[in-house]
PDB file of C-alpha atoms and ligand atoms in Angstrom:
ATOM      1  CA  MET A  25       6.580 -20.790-170.181  1.00  0.00           C
ATOM      2  CA  SER A  26       3.415 -22.899-170.414  1.00  0.00           C
ATOM      3  CA  ALA A  27       3.251 -26.334-168.805  1.00  0.00           C
ATOM      4  CA  PRO A  28       4.448 -29.251-170.934  1.00  0.00           C
ATOM      5  CA  ALA A  29       1.672 -31.095-172.770  1.00  0.00           C
ATOM      6  CA  VAL A  30       3.051 -34.348-171.374  1.00  0.00           C
ATOM      7  CA  ASP A  31       5.636 -34.776-168.661  1.00  0.00           C
ATOM      8  CA  CYS A  32       6.734 -38.290-167.679  1.00  0.00           C
ATOM      9  CA  ARG A  33       9.193 -38.748-164.828  1.00  0.00           C
ATOM     10  CA  GLY A  34      10.563 -42.175-163.988  1.00  0.00           C
ATOM     11  CA  ILE A  35       7.587 -44.109-165.320  1.00  0.00           C
ATOM     12  CA  SER A  36       7.750 -47.877-164.873  1.00  0.00           C
ATOM     13  CA  VAL A  37       5.042 -50.355-165.763  1.00  0.00           C
ATOM     14  CA  ARG A  38       5.119 -53.972-164.699  1.00  0.00           C
ATOM     15  CA  PHE A  39       2.545 -56.532-165.730  1.00  0.00           C
ATOM     16  CA  MET A  40       2.254 -59.283-163.183  1.00  0.00           C
ATOM     17  CA  SER A  41       0.785 -62.681-163.683  1.00  0.00           C
ATOM     18  CA  GLU A  42       0.949 -65.758-161.489  1.00  0.00           C
ATOM     19  CA  ARG A  43       3.949 -67.097-163.365  1.00  0.00           C
ATOM     20  CA  ARG A  44       6.003 -64.051-164.148  1.00  0.00           C
ATOM     21  CA  THR A  45       6.398 -60.306-164.187  1.00  0.00           C
ATOM     22  CA  VAL A  46       6.900 -58.429-167.456  1.00  0.00           C
ATOM     23  CA  THR A  47       8.593 -55.073-167.095  1.00  0.00           C
ATOM     24  CA  ALA A  48       7.231 -53.157-170.080  1.00  0.00           C
ATOM     25  CA  LEU A  49       8.639 -49.755-169.119  1.00  0.00           C
ATOM     26  CA  GLU A  50      11.563 -48.969-166.873  1.00  0.00           C
ATOM     27  CA  ASP A  51      12.271 -45.459-165.653  1.00  0.00           C
ATOM     28  CA  VAL A  52      10.932 -43.621-168.707  1.00  0.00           C
ATOM     29  CA  SER A  53      11.254 -39.835-168.609  1.00  0.00           C
ATOM     30  CA  PHE A  54      10.466 -37.325-171.328  1.00  0.00           C
ATOM     31  CA  SER A  55       8.487 -34.233-171.864  1.00  0.00           C
ATOM     32  CA  VAL A  56       6.482 -32.881-174.798  1.00  0.00           C
ATOM     33  CA  GLU A  57       6.185 -29.149-175.335  1.00  0.00           C
ATOM     34  CA  PRO A  58       2.796 -27.804-176.387  1.00  0.00           C
ATOM     35  CA  GLY A  59       2.102 -27.380-180.086  1.00  0.00           C
ATOM     36  CA  GLY A  60       4.596 -29.741-181.675  1.00  0.00           C
ATOM     37  CA  PHE A  61       4.362 -33.105-183.386  1.00  0.00           C
ATOM     38  CA  THR A  62       6.372 -35.607-181.372  1.00  0.00           C
ATOM     39  CA  SER A  63       6.907 -39.189-182.433  1.00  0.00           C
ATOM     40  CA  LEU A  64       7.863 -41.945-180.003  1.00  0.00           C
ATOM     41  CA  LEU A  65       9.853 -44.408-182.036  1.00  0.00           C
ATOM     42  CA  GLY A  66      10.777 -47.904-180.924  1.00  0.00           C
ATOM     43  CA  PRO A  67      10.795 -51.546-182.032  1.00  0.00           C
ATOM     44  CA  SER A  68       7.671 -53.714-181.833  1.00  0.00           C
ATOM     45  CA  GLY A  69       6.939 -55.006-178.360  1.00  0.00           C
ATOM     46  CA  CYS A  70       9.075 -52.398-176.628  1.00  0.00           C
ATOM     47  CA  GLY A  71       6.199 -50.847-174.703  1.00  0.00           C
ATOM     48  CA  LYS A  72       5.001 -47.965-176.881  1.00  0.00           C
ATOM     49  CA  SER A  73       1.298 -48.770-176.575  1.00  0.00           C
ATOM     50  CA  THR A  74       1.740 -49.271-172.849  1.00  0.00           C
ATOM     51  CA  LEU A  75       3.270 -45.815-172.590  1.00  0.00           C
ATOM     52  CA  LEU A  76       0.387 -44.221-174.494  1.00  0.00           C
ATOM     53  CA  ARG A  77      -2.086 -46.046-172.274  1.00  0.00           C
ATOM     54  CA  VAL A  78      -0.436 -44.436-169.291  1.00  0.00           C
ATOM     55  CA  VAL A  79      -0.739 -41.002-170.945  1.00  0.00           C
ATOM     56  CA  ALA A  80      -4.406 -41.653-171.763  1.00  0.00           C
ATOM     57  CA  ASP A  81      -5.190 -42.851-168.237  1.00  0.00           C
ATOM     58  CA  LEU A  82      -6.041 -46.389-169.343  1.00  0.00           C
ATOM     59  CA  ILE A  83      -3.417 -47.904-167.054  1.00  0.00           C
ATOM     60  CA  ALA A  84      -1.695 -46.540-163.986  1.00  0.00           C
ATOM     61  CA  PRO A  85       2.104 -46.672-163.836  1.00  0.00           C
ATOM     62  CA  SER A  86       3.713 -48.964-161.247  1.00  0.00           C
ATOM     63  CA  GLU A  87       6.163 -46.170-160.455  1.00  0.00           C
ATOM     64  CA  GLY A  88       6.801 -42.579-161.439  1.00  0.00           C
ATOM     65  CA  HIS A  89       4.842 -39.452-162.050  1.00  0.00           C
ATOM     66  CA  ILE A  90       3.026 -38.214-165.122  1.00  0.00           C
ATOM     67  CA  SER A  91       1.240 -34.979-165.895  1.00  0.00           C
ATOM     68  CA  VAL A  92      -0.873 -34.308-168.967  1.00  0.00           C
ATOM     69  CA  LEU A  93      -1.733 -30.720-169.917  1.00  0.00           C
ATOM     70  CA  GLY A  94      -0.677 -29.558-166.491  1.00  0.00           C
ATOM     71  CA  THR A  95      -2.935 -31.974-164.640  1.00  0.00           C
ATOM     72  CA  SER A  96      -3.339 -35.712-164.058  1.00  0.00           C
ATOM     73  CA  PRO A  97      -4.129 -38.027-166.989  1.00  0.00           C
ATOM     74  CA  ALA A  98      -7.502 -38.815-165.363  1.00  0.00           C
ATOM     75  CA  GLU A  99      -8.404 -35.133-165.130  1.00  0.00           C
ATOM     76  CA  ALA A 100      -7.267 -34.453-168.708  1.00  0.00           C
ATOM     77  CA  ARG A 101      -9.409 -37.309-169.934  1.00  0.00           C
ATOM     78  CA  ARG A 102     -12.427 -36.242-167.910  1.00  0.00           C
ATOM     79  CA  GLY A 103     -12.099 -32.710-169.238  1.00  0.00           C
ATOM     80  CA  ARG A 104     -11.923 -34.158-172.770  1.00  0.00           C
ATOM     81  CA  SER A 105      -8.778 -32.185-173.496  1.00  0.00           C
ATOM     82  CA  LEU A 106      -7.234 -35.455-174.677  1.00  0.00           C
ATOM     83  CA  GLY A 107      -8.161 -37.237-177.903  1.00  0.00           C
ATOM     84  CA  PHE A 108      -6.769 -40.672-178.662  1.00  0.00           C
ATOM     85  CA  VAL A 109      -6.673 -43.189-181.468  1.00  0.00           C
ATOM     86  CA  PHE A 110      -5.554 -46.663-180.511  1.00  0.00           C
ATOM     87  CA  GLN A 111      -4.543 -49.454-182.851  1.00  0.00           C
ATOM     88  CA  ASP A 112      -7.846 -51.187-182.416  1.00  0.00           C
ATOM     89  CA  ALA A 113     -10.446 -48.602-183.457  1.00  0.00           C
ATOM     90  CA  ALA A 114     -13.030 -50.273-181.177  1.00  0.00           C
ATOM     91  CA  LEU A 115     -16.085 -48.652-182.774  1.00  0.00           C
ATOM     92  CA  LEU A 116     -19.459 -49.695-181.403  1.00  0.00           C
ATOM     93  CA  PRO A 117     -20.730 -52.150-184.057  1.00  0.00           C
ATOM     94  CA  TRP A 118     -24.426 -51.445-183.510  1.00  0.00           C
ATOM     95  CA  ARG A 119     -24.059 -47.675-183.901  1.00  0.00           C
ATOM     96  CA  THR A 120     -23.654 -45.662-187.072  1.00  0.00           C
ATOM     97  CA  VAL A 121     -20.450 -43.814-187.815  1.00  0.00           C
ATOM     98  CA  GLU A 122     -22.154 -40.557-186.870  1.00  0.00           C
ATOM     99  CA  ASP A 123     -23.340 -41.936-183.515  1.00  0.00           C
ATOM    100  CA  ASN A 124     -19.921 -43.408-182.779  1.00  0.00           C
ATOM    101  CA  VAL A 125     -18.424 -39.940-183.132  1.00  0.00           C
ATOM    102  CA  ARG A 126     -21.257 -38.073-181.396  1.00  0.00           C
ATOM    103  CA  LEU A 127     -21.105 -40.326-178.321  1.00  0.00           C
ATOM    104  CA  MET A 128     -17.637 -38.973-177.570  1.00  0.00           C
ATOM    105  CA  LEU A 129     -19.048 -35.486-177.001  1.00  0.00           C
ATOM    106  CA  PRO A 130     -20.006 -34.264-173.555  1.00  0.00           C
ATOM    107  CA  PRO A 131     -23.825 -34.300-173.133  1.00  0.00           C
ATOM    108  CA  ALA A 132     -24.126 -30.520-173.477  1.00  0.00           C
ATOM    109  CA  ARG A 133     -22.492 -30.670-176.906  1.00  0.00           C
ATOM    110  CA  ARG A 134     -24.194 -33.768-178.315  1.00  0.00           C
ATOM    111  CA  GLY A 135     -26.216 -31.593-180.704  1.00  0.00           C
ATOM    112  CA  THR A 136     -23.119 -30.089-182.366  1.00  0.00           C
ATOM    113  CA  ASP A 137     -23.113 -30.000-186.172  1.00  0.00           C
ATOM    114  CA  LEU A 138     -20.509 -32.595-187.114  1.00  0.00           C
ATOM    115  CA  GLY A 139     -20.818 -31.853-190.839  1.00  0.00           C
ATOM    116  CA  PRO A 140     -17.583 -29.867-191.119  1.00  0.00           C
ATOM    117  CA  LEU A 141     -15.575 -32.541-189.290  1.00  0.00           C
ATOM    118  CA  PHE A 142     -16.955 -35.343-191.485  1.00  0.00           C
ATOM    119  CA  ALA A 143     -16.264 -33.265-194.586  1.00  0.00           C
ATOM    120  CA  GLU A 144     -12.718 -32.512-193.459  1.00  0.00           C
ATOM    121  CA  LEU A 145     -11.972 -36.217-192.991  1.00  0.00           C
ATOM    122  CA  ASP A 146     -13.759 -37.213-196.174  1.00  0.00           C
ATOM    123  CA  LEU A 147     -16.415 -39.126-194.264  1.00  0.00           C
ATOM    124  CA  ALA A 148     -19.551 -37.296-195.462  1.00  0.00           C
ATOM    125  CA  GLU A 149     -20.761 -40.429-197.293  1.00  0.00           C
ATOM    126  CA  ALA A 150     -19.970 -42.696-194.366  1.00  0.00           C
ATOM    127  CA  ARG A 151     -22.065 -40.963-191.697  1.00  0.00           C
ATOM    128  CA  THR A 152     -24.995 -43.380-191.843  1.00  0.00           C
ATOM    129  CA  ARG A 153     -22.915 -46.536-192.318  1.00  0.00           C
ATOM    130  CA  PHE A 154     -22.170 -49.115-189.655  1.00  0.00           C
ATOM    131  CA  PRO A 155     -18.589 -50.004-188.661  1.00  0.00           C
ATOM    132  CA  GLN A 156     -18.658 -53.422-190.380  1.00  0.00           C
ATOM    133  CA  GLU A 157     -19.373 -51.652-193.684  1.00  0.00           C
ATOM    134  CA  LEU A 158     -16.178 -49.607-193.546  1.00  0.00           C
ATOM    135  CA  SER A 159     -12.825 -50.185-195.204  1.00  0.00           C
ATOM    136  CA  LEU A 160      -9.809 -50.174-192.899  1.00  0.00           C
ATOM    137  CA  GLY A 161      -8.842 -46.704-194.130  1.00  0.00           C
ATOM    138  CA  MET A 162     -12.328 -45.362-193.382  1.00  0.00           C
ATOM    139  CA  GLU A 163     -12.340 -47.000-189.972  1.00  0.00           C
ATOM    140  CA  ARG A 164      -9.121 -45.166-189.122  1.00  0.00           C
ATOM    141  CA  ARG A 165     -10.619 -41.880-190.289  1.00  0.00           C
ATOM    142  CA  VAL A 166     -13.677 -42.479-188.089  1.00  0.00           C
ATOM    143  CA  ALA A 167     -11.371 -43.184-185.142  1.00  0.00           C
ATOM    144  CA  LEU A 168      -9.599 -39.908-185.925  1.00  0.00           C
ATOM    145  CA  ALA A 169     -12.952 -38.084-186.141  1.00  0.00           C
ATOM    146  CA  ARG A 170     -13.862 -39.413-182.707  1.00  0.00           C
ATOM    147  CA  ALA A 171     -10.596 -38.161-181.291  1.00  0.00           C
ATOM    148  CA  LEU A 172     -10.940 -34.724-182.910  1.00  0.00           C
ATOM    149  CA  ALA A 173     -14.646 -34.266-182.113  1.00  0.00           C
ATOM    150  CA  VAL A 174     -13.853 -33.309-178.531  1.00  0.00           C
ATOM    151  CA  GLU A 175     -11.534 -30.540-179.797  1.00  0.00           C
ATOM    152  CA  PRO A 176      -8.608 -31.882-177.802  1.00  0.00           C
ATOM    153  CA  ASP A 177      -5.479 -29.965-176.828  1.00  0.00           C
ATOM    154  CA  LEU A 178      -3.485 -33.180-177.051  1.00  0.00           C
ATOM    155  CA  LEU A 179      -3.956 -35.827-179.729  1.00  0.00           C
ATOM    156  CA  VAL A 180      -2.451 -39.231-178.941  1.00  0.00           C
ATOM    157  CA  LEU A 181      -2.029 -41.648-181.857  1.00  0.00           C
ATOM    158  CA  ASP A 182      -0.930 -45.281-181.629  1.00  0.00           C
ATOM    159  CA  GLU A 183       0.463 -46.459-184.995  1.00  0.00           C
ATOM    160  CA  PRO A 184      -2.366 -44.810-186.947  1.00  0.00           C
ATOM    161  CA  LEU A 185      -1.032 -45.965-190.329  1.00  0.00           C
ATOM    162  CA  VAL A 186      -0.169 -49.575-189.504  1.00  0.00           C
ATOM    163  CA  SER A 187      -1.477 -52.235-191.971  1.00  0.00           C
ATOM    164  CA  LEU A 188      -2.753 -49.676-194.482  1.00  0.00           C
ATOM    165  CA  ASP A 189      -1.640 -49.945-198.099  1.00  0.00           C
ATOM    166  CA  ASP A 190       0.811 -47.248-199.249  1.00  0.00           C
ATOM    167  CA  MET A 191      -1.756 -45.023-200.923  1.00  0.00           C
ATOM    168  CA  THR A 192      -4.232 -45.154-198.064  1.00  0.00           C
ATOM    169  CA  ALA A 193      -1.447 -44.543-195.552  1.00  0.00           C
ATOM    170  CA  ALA A 194      -0.157 -41.536-197.522  1.00  0.00           C
ATOM    171  CA  ARG A 195      -3.642 -40.078-197.663  1.00  0.00           C
ATOM    172  CA  LEU A 196      -4.261 -40.532-193.939  1.00  0.00           C
ATOM    173  CA  ARG A 197      -0.830 -39.117-193.179  1.00  0.00           C
ATOM    174  CA  ARG A 198      -1.748 -35.921-195.061  1.00  0.00           C
ATOM    175  CA  LEU A 199      -5.131 -35.745-193.317  1.00  0.00           C
ATOM    176  CA  ILE A 200      -3.572 -36.107-189.868  1.00  0.00           C
ATOM    177  CA  ALA A 201      -0.901 -33.500-190.627  1.00  0.00           C
ATOM    178  CA  ALA A 202      -3.456 -31.016-191.971  1.00  0.00           C
ATOM    179  CA  ALA A 203      -5.926 -31.602-189.121  1.00  0.00           C
ATOM    180  CA  ALA A 204      -3.177 -31.105-186.542  1.00  0.00           C
ATOM    181  CA  ALA A 205      -1.802 -27.973-188.233  1.00  0.00           C
ATOM    182  CA  VAL A 206      -5.144 -26.244-188.608  1.00  0.00           C
ATOM    183  CA  ARG A 207      -5.987 -26.836-184.925  1.00  0.00           C
ATOM    184  CA  GLY A 208      -2.547 -26.226-183.474  1.00  0.00           C
ATOM    185  CA  VAL A 209      -3.120 -29.363-181.390  1.00  0.00           C
ATOM    186  CA  THR A 210      -0.139 -31.057-179.752  1.00  0.00           C
ATOM    187  CA  VAL A 211       0.404 -34.502-181.256  1.00  0.00           C
ATOM    188  CA  LEU A 212       2.081 -37.476-179.632  1.00  0.00           C
ATOM    189  CA  MET A 213       2.312 -40.342-182.113  1.00  0.00           C
ATOM    190  CA  VAL A 214       3.777 -43.765-181.491  1.00  0.00           C
ATOM    191  CA  THR A 215       5.234 -45.772-184.332  1.00  0.00           C
ATOM    192  CA  HIS A 216       7.788 -48.457-185.131  1.00  0.00           C
ATOM    193  CA  ASN A 217       7.963 -47.112-188.689  1.00  0.00           C
ATOM    194  CA  VAL A 218      10.969 -44.811-189.014  1.00  0.00           C
ATOM    195  CA  ARG A 219       9.917 -43.418-192.368  1.00  0.00           C
ATOM    196  CA  GLU A 220       6.486 -42.500-190.988  1.00  0.00           C
ATOM    197  CA  ALA A 221       8.083 -40.664-188.064  1.00  0.00           C
ATOM    198  CA  LEU A 222      10.531 -38.853-190.361  1.00  0.00           C
ATOM    199  CA  GLU A 223       7.720 -37.769-192.631  1.00  0.00           C
ATOM    200  CA  MET A 224       5.400 -36.462-189.927  1.00  0.00           C
ATOM    201  CA  ALA A 225       7.195 -35.430-186.757  1.00  0.00           C
ATOM    202  CA  ASP A 226       9.223 -32.403-185.750  1.00  0.00           C
ATOM    203  CA  ARG A 227      10.680 -34.234-182.799  1.00  0.00           C
ATOM    204  CA  LEU A 228      11.614 -37.870-182.206  1.00  0.00           C
ATOM    205  CA  ILE A 229      11.951 -39.637-178.897  1.00  0.00           C
ATOM    206  CA  LEU A 230      13.807 -42.909-179.355  1.00  0.00           C
ATOM    207  CA  LEU A 231      13.064 -45.897-177.183  1.00  0.00           C
ATOM    208  CA  ALA A 232      15.250 -48.917-176.503  1.00  0.00           C
ATOM    209  CA  PRO A 233      13.925 -52.493-176.665  1.00  0.00           C
ATOM    210  CA  ARG A 234      12.380 -53.846-173.475  1.00  0.00           C
ATOM    211  CA  PRO A 235      12.491 -52.872-170.761  1.00  0.00           C
ATOM    212  CA  THR A 236      11.894 -49.616-172.519  1.00  0.00           C
ATOM    213  CA  ARG A 237      13.722 -46.469-171.647  1.00  0.00           C
ATOM    214  CA  VAL A 238      14.411 -43.291-173.569  1.00  0.00           C
ATOM    215  CA  ILE A 239      17.776 -43.484-175.369  1.00  0.00           C
ATOM    216  CA  GLY A 240      17.746 -40.315-177.410  1.00  0.00           C
ATOM    217  CA  GLU A 241      15.888 -37.301-178.707  1.00  0.00           C
ATOM    218  CA  GLU A 242      16.195 -35.668-182.111  1.00  0.00           C
ATOM    219  CA  ARG A 243      14.764 -32.510-183.614  1.00  0.00           C
ATOM    220  CA  LEU A 244      13.681 -32.484-187.247  1.00  0.00           C
ATOM    221  CA  ASP A 245      13.808 -28.849-188.242  1.00  0.00           C
ATOM    222  CA  ARG A 246      13.208 -29.320-191.931  1.00  0.00           C
ATOM    223  CA  PRO A 247       9.632 -28.255-192.824  1.00  0.00           C
ATOM    224  CA  ARG A 248       7.276 -31.196-193.242  1.00  0.00           C
ATOM    225  CA  GLY A 249       6.244 -30.196-196.747  1.00  0.00           C
ATOM    226  CA  ASP A 250       9.857 -30.289-197.893  1.00  0.00           C
ATOM    227  CA  ARG A 251      11.234 -33.694-196.972  1.00  0.00           C
ATOM    228  CA  PRO A 252      12.315 -35.522-200.104  1.00  0.00           C
ATOM    229  CA  ALA A 253      13.013 -39.266-200.044  1.00  0.00           C
ATOM    230  CA  VAL A 254      16.796 -38.705-200.197  1.00  0.00           C
ATOM    231  CA  TRP A 255      16.641 -36.581-197.056  1.00  0.00           C
ATOM    232  CA  ILE A 256      14.544 -39.184-195.249  1.00  0.00           C
ATOM    233  CA  ASP A 257      16.946 -41.954-196.327  1.00  0.00           C
ATOM    234  CA  SER A 258      20.011 -40.060-195.129  1.00  0.00           C
ATOM    235  CA  ILE A 259      18.495 -39.198-191.725  1.00  0.00           C
ATOM    236  CA  ARG A 260      17.369 -42.776-191.367  1.00  0.00           C
ATOM    237  CA  ALA A 261      20.845 -44.132-192.133  1.00  0.00           C
ATOM    238  CA  ASP A 262      22.350 -41.715-189.620  1.00  0.00           C
ATOM    239  CA  LEU A 263      19.845 -42.763-186.932  1.00  0.00           C
ATOM    240  CA  ALA A 264      20.450 -46.454-187.682  1.00  0.00           C
ATOM    241  CA  ARG A 265      24.163 -45.920-187.031  1.00  0.00           C
ATOM    242  CA  ARG A 266      23.520 -44.124-183.772  1.00  0.00           C
ATOM    243  CA  TYR A 267      20.632 -46.212-182.429  1.00  0.00           C
ATOM    244  CA  PRO A 268      21.274 -49.718-183.811  1.00  0.00           C
ATOM    245  CA  GLY A 269      18.903 -51.548-181.448  1.00  0.00           C
ATOM    246  CA  THR A 270      16.007 -49.223-182.242  1.00  0.00           C
ATOM    247  CA  ILE A 271      16.391 -48.438-185.940  1.00  0.00           C
ATOM    248  CA  SER A 272      17.238 -51.061-188.524  1.00  0.00           C
ATOM    249  CA  GLU A 273      19.300 -50.329-191.650  1.00  0.00           C
ATOM    250  CA  ASP A 274      16.771 -51.431-194.265  1.00  0.00           C
TER     251      ASP A 274
HETATM  252  P1  ADP B 304       4.517 -52.027-178.425  1.00  0.00           P
HETATM  253  O1  ADP B 304       3.297 -51.180-178.506  1.00  0.00           O
HETATM  254  O2  ADP B 304       5.786 -51.243-178.386  1.00  0.00           O
HETATM  255  O3  ADP B 304       4.571 -53.057-179.517  1.00  0.00           O
HETATM  256  P2  ADP B 304       3.313 -52.993-175.949  1.00  0.00           P
HETATM  257  O4  ADP B 304       3.254 -51.764-175.113  1.00  0.00           O
HETATM  258  O5  ADP B 304       2.068 -53.421-176.607  1.00  0.00           O
HETATM  259  O6  ADP B 304       4.488 -52.824-177.037  1.00  0.00           O
HETATM  260  O7  ADP B 304       3.838 -54.198-175.066  1.00  0.00           O
HETATM  261  C1  ADP B 304       5.065 -54.139-174.331  1.00  0.00           C
HETATM  262  C2  ADP B 304       5.279 -55.440-173.578  1.00  0.00           C
HETATM  263  O8  ADP B 304       4.341 -55.536-172.522  1.00  0.00           O
HETATM  264  C3  ADP B 304       5.108 -56.679-174.435  1.00  0.00           C
HETATM  265  O9  ADP B 304       6.037 -57.632-174.024  1.00  0.00           O
HETATM  266  C4  ADP B 304       3.706 -57.129-174.116  1.00  0.00           C
HETATM  267  O10 ADP B 304       3.571 -58.505-174.289  1.00  0.00           O
HETATM  268  C5  ADP B 304       3.575 -56.726-172.658  1.00  0.00           C
HETATM  269  N1  ADP B 304       2.176 -56.403-172.308  1.00  0.00           N
HETATM  270  C6  ADP B 304       1.431 -55.405-172.822  1.00  0.00           C
HETATM  271  N2  ADP B 304       0.205 -55.362-172.258  1.00  0.00           N
HETATM  272  C7  ADP B 304       0.191 -56.370-171.338  1.00  0.00           C
HETATM  273  C8  ADP B 304      -0.781 -56.851-170.399  1.00  0.00           C
HETATM  274  N3  ADP B 304      -1.981 -56.276-170.271  1.00  0.00           N
HETATM  275  N4  ADP B 304      -0.439 -57.908-169.628  1.00  0.00           N
HETATM  276  C9  ADP B 304       0.781 -58.502-169.732  1.00  0.00           C
HETATM  277  N5  ADP B 304       1.742 -58.088-170.574  1.00  0.00           N
HETATM  278  C10 ADP B 304       1.464 -57.048-171.371  1.00  0.00           C
HETATM  279 MG1   MG B 305       1.787 -51.131-179.868  1.00  0.00          MG
END
């Protein structure tokens, strides 16, 4: 069997300030098999972004061990086998969309033709624009283009659809699903939106409120293209019964 795409064992993260210590994560363990679409689902403030930052090597855990694609998060990031989209797109404002994406590439590949990627994400018209000229939906697609440009084996997404209107969110959801399927990339997506997770994921990892730990795992075997609203509503109601602190009824 191949190594898990992500393997977290006993991860804790504590933020310390002069006045107090916030335990964001407490003994979090889970593993993500290669190839699937896993969603980490938990209430706002429970530590989801913190967990993704650990995976993406942006913060080191206070305790525990993590491997990413069979190596350390730092090594995975250096090897550009990891693509990530965080809530704040953080595009360089003085660079065009095209340059923002190209700068993610290793020097030897900076000359790559990005045309197909921009076309795939419906960004052909946006290539010469600057970040401040983009709508929120476009900005998210550029952030996704940056993550995909490196041809990652693992794509890490932090609430990619948050604050988008319904139509824009639905469109981006389809783009993400198609981009992941065509590449066979492993996806780890964080969200507090149950519906979003039930529409996109084939596996859910449920997190408790702070200090966050894993309280359950669920498989969603129904094919993604065949998940009518009634099915989503019934799964959601079932999850709300079983994980009341994590999933609300409404
Ligand atoms: P989520 O993404 O689930 O909404 P976060 O991971 O952003 O949650 O935050 C989890 C908790 O850790 C929150 O209480 C937040 O205030 C705290 N936190 C996050 N980052 C820091 C930081 N750099 N310093 C201090 N506290 C932090
Ligand atoms: Mg967050």
